[in-house]
Short mmCIF file of C-alpha atoms in Angstrom, two decimals:
data_model
loop_
_atom_site.label_atom_id
_atom_site.label_comp_id
_atom_site.label_asym_id
_atom_site.label_seq_id
_atom_site.Cartn_x
_atom_site.Cartn_y
_atom_site.Cartn_z
CA UNK A 269 34.97 18.43 -18.21
CA UNK A 270 36.45 18.45 -14.70
CA UNK A 271 39.32 16.00 -14.32
CA UNK A 272 39.46 14.82 -10.71
CA UNK A 273 42.08 12.92 -8.72
CA UNK A 274 41.00 10.93 -5.70
CA UNK A 275 43.45 11.45 -2.84
CA UNK A 276 43.24 8.42 -0.55
CA UNK A 277 40.59 5.84 0.24
CA UNK A 278 41.18 6.26 3.99
CA UNK A 279 37.85 7.88 4.76
CA UNK A 280 34.77 5.68 4.77
CA UNK A 281 33.01 8.16 2.47
CA UNK A 282 35.70 8.09 -0.24
CA UNK A 283 33.98 5.37 -2.34
CA UNK A 284 30.71 7.29 -2.04
CA UNK A 285 32.28 10.44 -3.49
CA UNK A 286 33.90 8.48 -6.31
CA UNK A 287 30.49 7.02 -7.04
CA UNK A 288 28.94 10.48 -7.28
CA UNK A 289 31.66 11.66 -9.66
CA UNK A 290 31.37 8.53 -11.81
CA UNK A 291 27.72 9.37 -12.50
CA UNK A 292 28.43 12.94 -13.60
CA UNK A 293 28.75 13.45 -17.35
CA UNK A 294 31.04 16.46 -16.87
CA UNK A 295 33.52 14.76 -14.51
CA UNK A 296 36.26 12.22 -15.15
CA UNK A 297 38.32 10.53 -12.42
CA UNK A 298 41.77 10.42 -13.98
CA UNK A 299 44.02 9.13 -11.20
CA UNK A 300 44.37 8.04 -7.59
CA UNK A 301 46.95 8.59 -4.86
CA UNK A 302 46.93 6.94 -1.44
CA UNK A 303 49.25 7.12 1.55
CA UNK A 304 49.01 3.31 1.51
CA UNK A 305 50.12 2.47 -2.06
CA UNK A 306 48.64 -1.04 -2.11
CA UNK A 307 45.20 0.28 -1.25
CA UNK A 308 45.53 3.05 -3.81
CA UNK A 309 46.57 0.71 -6.62
CA UNK A 310 43.62 -1.57 -5.99
CA UNK A 311 41.21 1.36 -5.91
CA UNK A 312 42.65 2.89 -9.08
CA UNK A 313 42.14 -0.40 -10.87
CA UNK A 314 38.58 -0.56 -9.59
CA UNK A 315 37.91 2.98 -10.84
CA UNK A 316 39.64 2.47 -14.17
CA UNK A 317 42.06 5.29 -13.37
CA UNK A 318 45.84 5.69 -13.15
CA UNK A 319 47.66 5.24 -9.86
CA UNK A 320 50.31 7.79 -8.87
CA UNK A 321 52.49 6.80 -5.93
CA UNK A 322 54.04 10.27 -5.69
CA UNK A 323 51.65 13.05 -4.68
CA UNK A 324 53.79 15.80 -6.20
CA UNK A 325 53.83 13.96 -9.52
CA UNK A 326 50.05 13.64 -9.42
CA UNK A 327 49.59 17.34 -8.71
CA UNK A 328 51.83 18.17 -11.68
CA UNK A 329 49.71 16.19 -14.13
CA UNK A 330 47.88 18.27 -16.74
CA UNK A 331 44.89 15.89 -16.60
CA UNK A 332 44.20 16.81 -12.96
CA UNK A 333 42.08 19.94 -12.50
CA UNK A 334 40.84 19.17 -9.02
CA UNK A 335 41.28 16.80 -6.09
CA UNK A 336 38.94 15.03 -3.70
CA UNK A 337 40.71 14.72 -0.35
CA UNK A 338 39.87 11.74 1.88
CA UNK A 339 43.21 11.30 3.62
CA UNK A 340 43.60 10.90 7.38
CA UNK A 341 42.54 14.19 8.94
CA UNK A 342 46.00 14.98 10.29
CA UNK A 343 47.27 15.02 6.68
CA UNK A 344 44.72 17.56 5.45
CA UNK A 345 46.82 20.67 5.95
CA UNK A 346 49.83 19.40 4.01
CA UNK A 347 47.80 17.88 1.18
CA UNK A 348 45.48 20.88 0.84
CA UNK A 349 48.29 23.41 0.72
CA UNK A 350 50.16 21.36 -1.90
CA UNK A 351 47.00 21.05 -3.98
CA UNK A 352 46.20 24.75 -3.75
CA UNK A 353 49.74 25.77 -4.71
CA UNK A 354 49.49 23.45 -7.71
CA UNK A 355 46.31 25.29 -8.75
CA UNK A 356 43.99 22.35 -8.13
CA UNK A 357 40.44 22.86 -6.89
CA UNK A 358 39.72 21.12 -3.59
CA UNK A 359 36.85 19.03 -2.31
CA UNK A 360 37.44 17.67 1.18
CA UNK A 361 35.83 15.44 3.72
CA UNK A 362 35.22 17.04 7.12
CA UNK A 363 36.83 18.22 9.28
CA UNK A 364 38.98 20.74 7.45
CA UNK A 365 42.00 20.51 9.81
CA UNK A 366 42.67 19.55 13.40
CA UNK A 367 43.11 23.16 14.57
CA UNK A 368 42.25 26.67 13.45
CA UNK A 369 45.88 27.68 12.94
CA UNK A 370 46.23 24.98 10.27
CA UNK A 371 42.95 26.10 8.69
CA UNK A 372 44.28 29.63 8.38
CA UNK A 373 47.36 28.38 6.51
CA UNK A 374 45.13 26.45 4.12
CA UNK A 375 42.89 29.47 3.63
CA UNK A 376 45.86 31.61 2.65
CA UNK A 377 46.98 29.04 0.09
CA UNK A 378 43.46 28.69 -1.33
CA UNK A 379 42.94 32.44 -1.63
CA UNK A 380 46.41 33.18 -3.02
CA UNK A 381 46.00 30.55 -5.73
CA UNK A 382 42.33 31.27 -6.53
CA UNK A 383 41.12 27.67 -6.30
CA UNK A 384 37.60 26.54 -5.47
CA UNK A 385 37.35 24.95 -2.03
CA UNK A 386 34.32 22.98 -0.85
CA UNK A 387 33.97 20.99 2.35
CA UNK A 388 31.43 18.19 2.64
CA UNK A 389 28.54 19.43 4.77
CA UNK A 390 25.81 17.20 3.32
CA UNK A 391 23.14 17.75 5.94
CA UNK A 392 22.89 21.36 4.84
CA UNK A 393 21.27 20.02 1.66
CA UNK A 394 18.49 18.09 3.44
CA UNK A 395 14.90 19.38 3.09
CA UNK A 396 14.26 19.01 6.83
CA UNK A 397 17.25 21.15 7.76
CA UNK A 398 16.57 23.70 5.03
CA UNK A 399 13.08 24.16 6.46
CA UNK A 400 14.39 24.54 10.01
CA UNK A 401 16.93 27.13 8.88
CA UNK A 402 14.22 29.08 7.01
CA UNK A 403 11.91 28.95 10.04
CA UNK A 404 14.60 30.26 12.38
CA UNK A 405 15.60 33.05 9.99
CA UNK A 406 11.98 34.07 9.36
CA UNK A 407 11.39 34.82 13.03
CA UNK A 408 8.22 32.72 13.36
CA UNK A 409 9.82 30.86 16.29
CA UNK A 410 10.76 34.11 18.02
CA UNK A 411 14.13 34.27 19.73
CA UNK A 412 15.74 30.82 19.77
CA UNK A 413 16.48 29.57 23.26
CA UNK A 414 17.62 25.97 22.68
CA UNK A 415 18.56 23.87 19.65
CA UNK A 416 19.18 20.15 20.17
CA UNK A 417 20.58 17.89 17.46
CA UNK A 418 21.33 14.19 18.01
CA UNK A 419 23.16 12.20 15.31
CA UNK A 420 24.23 8.65 16.19
CA UNK A 421 24.91 5.13 14.99
CA UNK A 422 26.37 1.91 16.41
CA UNK A 423 29.61 1.74 14.40
CA UNK A 424 31.85 1.18 17.43
CA UNK A 425 29.39 -1.03 19.26
CA UNK A 426 28.73 -3.28 16.27
CA UNK A 427 32.32 -3.13 14.99
CA UNK A 428 31.66 -2.08 11.41
CA UNK A 429 33.98 0.94 11.42
CA UNK A 430 37.62 0.28 10.44
CA UNK A 431 40.12 -0.16 13.25
CA UNK A 432 42.08 2.94 12.23
CA UNK A 433 38.97 5.05 12.92
CA UNK A 434 39.99 5.02 16.58
CA UNK A 435 43.57 6.27 16.16
CA UNK A 436 43.70 9.66 17.92
CA UNK A 437 46.80 10.81 16.04
CA UNK A 438 45.30 10.50 12.56
CA UNK A 439 41.67 11.25 13.37
CA UNK A 440 42.03 13.88 16.06
CA UNK A 441 39.11 12.39 17.97
CA UNK A 442 36.26 9.92 17.97
CA UNK A 443 32.49 10.26 17.90
CA UNK A 444 32.34 14.06 18.08
CA UNK A 445 35.10 14.59 15.52
CA UNK A 446 33.42 12.21 13.09
CA UNK A 447 29.65 11.92 13.36
CA UNK A 448 29.33 14.91 15.65
CA UNK A 449 30.49 17.20 12.88
CA UNK A 450 26.93 17.28 11.54
CA UNK A 451 25.26 18.73 14.65
CA UNK A 452 28.19 21.11 15.03
CA UNK A 453 28.05 22.67 11.56
CA UNK A 454 24.24 22.70 11.56
CA UNK A 455 24.20 24.56 14.88
CA UNK A 456 26.60 27.24 13.66
CA UNK A 457 24.76 27.58 10.33
CA UNK A 458 21.45 28.11 12.10
CA UNK A 459 22.52 30.14 15.13
CA UNK A 460 25.58 32.18 14.11
CA UNK A 461 28.78 32.81 16.01
CA UNK A 462 29.62 30.72 19.10
CA UNK A 463 30.93 32.39 22.24
CA UNK A 464 31.58 29.49 24.66
CA UNK A 465 31.45 25.70 24.79
CA UNK A 466 31.42 22.86 27.32
CA UNK A 467 31.81 19.12 26.63
CA UNK A 468 31.49 15.72 28.24
CA UNK A 469 32.91 12.74 26.34
CA UNK A 470 33.27 9.13 27.48
CA UNK A 471 33.97 5.66 26.17
CA UNK A 472 31.95 2.46 26.20
CA UNK A 473 34.02 0.21 23.90
CA UNK A 474 37.55 0.71 25.19
CA UNK A 475 38.98 2.43 22.12
CA UNK A 476 41.58 5.19 22.32
CA UNK A 477 39.01 7.86 21.40
CA UNK A 478 35.55 8.68 22.74
CA UNK A 479 32.50 6.89 21.38
CA UNK A 480 29.81 8.84 23.28
CA UNK A 481 29.77 12.62 23.51
CA UNK A 482 27.83 15.80 24.16
CA UNK A 483 28.81 19.45 23.73
CA UNK A 484 26.79 22.51 24.69
CA UNK A 485 27.45 25.77 22.90
CA UNK A 486 26.22 29.29 23.60
CA UNK A 487 25.94 31.67 20.64
CA UNK A 488 26.10 35.46 20.40
CA UNK A 489 22.30 35.66 20.13
CA UNK A 490 21.90 33.88 23.48
CA UNK A 491 20.75 30.57 22.01
CA UNK A 492 22.20 27.35 23.41
CA UNK A 493 22.87 24.35 21.17
CA UNK A 494 23.16 20.79 22.44
CA UNK A 495 25.25 18.71 20.06
CA UNK A 496 24.91 14.99 20.78
CA UNK A 497 26.58 12.08 19.02
CA UNK A 498 27.47 8.47 19.67
CA UNK A 499 29.03 5.47 17.97
CA UNK A 500 27.37 3.11 20.45
CA UNK A 501 23.71 3.96 19.91
CA UNK A 502 21.74 1.44 17.82
CA UNK A 503 18.25 2.21 16.52
CA UNK A 504 18.56 5.92 17.36
CA UNK A 505 16.64 8.25 15.04
CA UNK A 506 18.05 11.57 13.89
CA UNK A 507 16.51 13.99 16.37
CA UNK A 508 16.29 17.75 15.87
CA UNK A 509 14.51 20.09 18.25
CA UNK A 510 14.30 23.88 18.18
CA UNK A 511 12.69 25.91 20.96
CA UNK A 512 11.95 29.61 20.64
CA UNK A 513 9.98 32.28 22.47
CA UNK A 514 7.15 31.98 19.93
CA UNK A 515 7.28 28.39 18.75
CA UNK A 516 8.75 24.90 18.62
CA UNK A 517 9.98 22.50 15.93
CA UNK A 518 10.24 18.78 16.67
CA UNK A 519 11.77 16.39 14.11
CA UNK A 520 12.49 12.69 14.30
CA UNK A 521 14.17 11.49 11.10
CA UNK A 522 12.02 13.01 8.33
CA UNK A 523 8.90 13.37 10.48
CA UNK A 524 8.70 17.04 11.38
CA UNK A 525 6.09 19.27 12.96
CA UNK A 526 5.98 22.90 14.02
CA UNK A 527 3.89 24.78 16.55
CA UNK A 528 3.83 28.57 16.93
CA UNK A 529 1.77 31.10 18.86
CA UNK A 530 -0.23 31.64 15.67
CA UNK A 531 -0.99 27.98 14.91
CA UNK A 532 -1.97 27.46 18.55
CA UNK A 533 -4.78 29.96 18.02
CA UNK A 534 -6.59 28.12 15.23
CA UNK A 535 -5.49 24.46 15.29
CA UNK A 536 -6.20 21.83 17.91
CA UNK A 537 -2.90 21.32 19.76
CA UNK A 538 -1.35 23.85 17.37
CA UNK A 539 0.85 21.38 15.44
CA UNK A 540 1.44 21.74 11.69
CA UNK A 541 3.22 19.29 9.40
CA UNK A 542 5.06 21.63 7.04
CA UNK A 543 5.70 21.26 3.35
CA UNK A 544 9.46 20.89 3.02
CA UNK A 545 11.60 22.57 0.36
CA UNK A 546 13.35 20.58 -2.32
CA UNK A 547 16.81 19.26 -1.42
CA UNK A 548 19.88 21.06 -2.64
CA UNK A 549 22.34 19.18 -4.85
CA UNK A 550 24.88 17.04 -3.02
CA UNK A 551 28.03 19.00 -2.08
CA UNK A 552 30.05 17.08 -4.71
CA UNK A 553 27.69 18.38 -7.42
CA UNK A 554 27.82 21.90 -5.98
CA UNK A 555 31.63 21.76 -6.05
CA UNK A 556 31.71 20.68 -9.69
CA UNK A 557 29.24 23.44 -10.59
CA UNK A 558 31.46 25.98 -8.81
CA UNK A 559 34.60 24.74 -10.56
CA UNK A 560 33.15 24.52 -14.06
CA UNK A 561 30.37 27.08 -14.13
CA UNK A 562 31.21 29.61 -11.42
CA UNK A 563 28.19 28.84 -9.25
CA UNK A 564 27.92 29.79 -5.58
CA UNK A 565 30.25 28.16 -3.06
CA UNK A 566 28.02 27.44 -0.07
CA UNK A 567 30.44 25.35 1.99
CA UNK A 568 33.81 27.02 1.63
CA UNK A 569 36.88 27.79 3.71
CA UNK A 570 35.07 29.87 6.33
CA UNK A 571 32.50 27.14 6.97
CA UNK A 572 35.38 24.68 7.24
CA UNK A 573 37.22 26.94 9.66
CA UNK A 574 34.13 27.34 11.85
CA UNK A 575 33.67 23.58 12.10
CA UNK A 576 37.30 23.15 13.10
CA UNK A 577 36.98 25.93 15.70
CA UNK A 578 34.01 24.18 17.25
CA UNK A 579 35.82 20.83 17.29
CA UNK A 580 39.12 22.17 18.60
CA UNK A 581 37.42 23.94 21.49
CA UNK A 582 35.04 21.04 22.19
CA UNK A 583 37.98 18.71 22.74
CA UNK A 584 39.85 21.25 24.87
CA UNK A 585 36.71 21.65 27.00
CA UNK A 586 36.43 17.91 27.61
CA UNK A 587 40.14 17.28 28.09
CA UNK A 588 40.62 20.15 30.53
CA UNK A 589 37.18 19.83 32.17
CA UNK A 590 36.37 23.50 31.68
CA UNK A 591 34.37 26.00 29.69
CA UNK A 592 36.20 27.33 26.64
CA UNK A 593 35.55 30.76 25.11
CA UNK A 594 35.89 31.48 21.39
#
């Protein structure tokens, strides 16, 4: 049994993670801490768990094996290092930290204390994205020239995100830092190491952070990724395009088709609707399996560090209106 403490209900995904854990027979949520005690007490009561107002006291409890971190992003470094030094396994919402230097301090604490660290990269479990990754790695698309990923919703436009979502101090950014994390980590997973990045962010709703953003990233293999995200884009499907020297993949939501030089030879128009692989377990389940049963950690500290590196440099590129090298 993995005894988990929920650390803050700040992030909009925190209730979702608690819901996943509540359905697992080998997990028990034992207690809650929140930087806003009133919110934490109410959530603890809802979950049927204890509330601990003092984080150090929570981390000293023998009925806490692991923590799920959903604090404001600017608190991640402090909370993660405390948890690691207390010997608690860590599951965290993205992004890992606001800069790579902070990530490196967390990594040292995690490695020195031998705790399991998993960051939430859920779109790496999706059948569509697993297929695209397999296709790229197999070489059937040839050398990849361009990857375009667009991930959007209308949270700022329609006003359904909490007001604190737009606080630059706690969040570190807006649309790209939040929703844009998915195109960022998918691009690096599929294409490898980035070498330079450019960004253009702007604002349609008057908040203190951007709500509309695009970054372009060149990778060591010469491929260029276009990472697009917006909080002011209603009715926008999840679009994924991959262009290579031998083929193309086009995906809109779960509708996906592939064309290669080989399919062009024997099919009219050359398009094939592929059979997709099964999804992987949700990252929360993978984390529990790593903690309890020693299974593979797919989304660990290095994946977290890479996402932070992309974000840190993306924001520098926009703020300073220049290309940034990694």
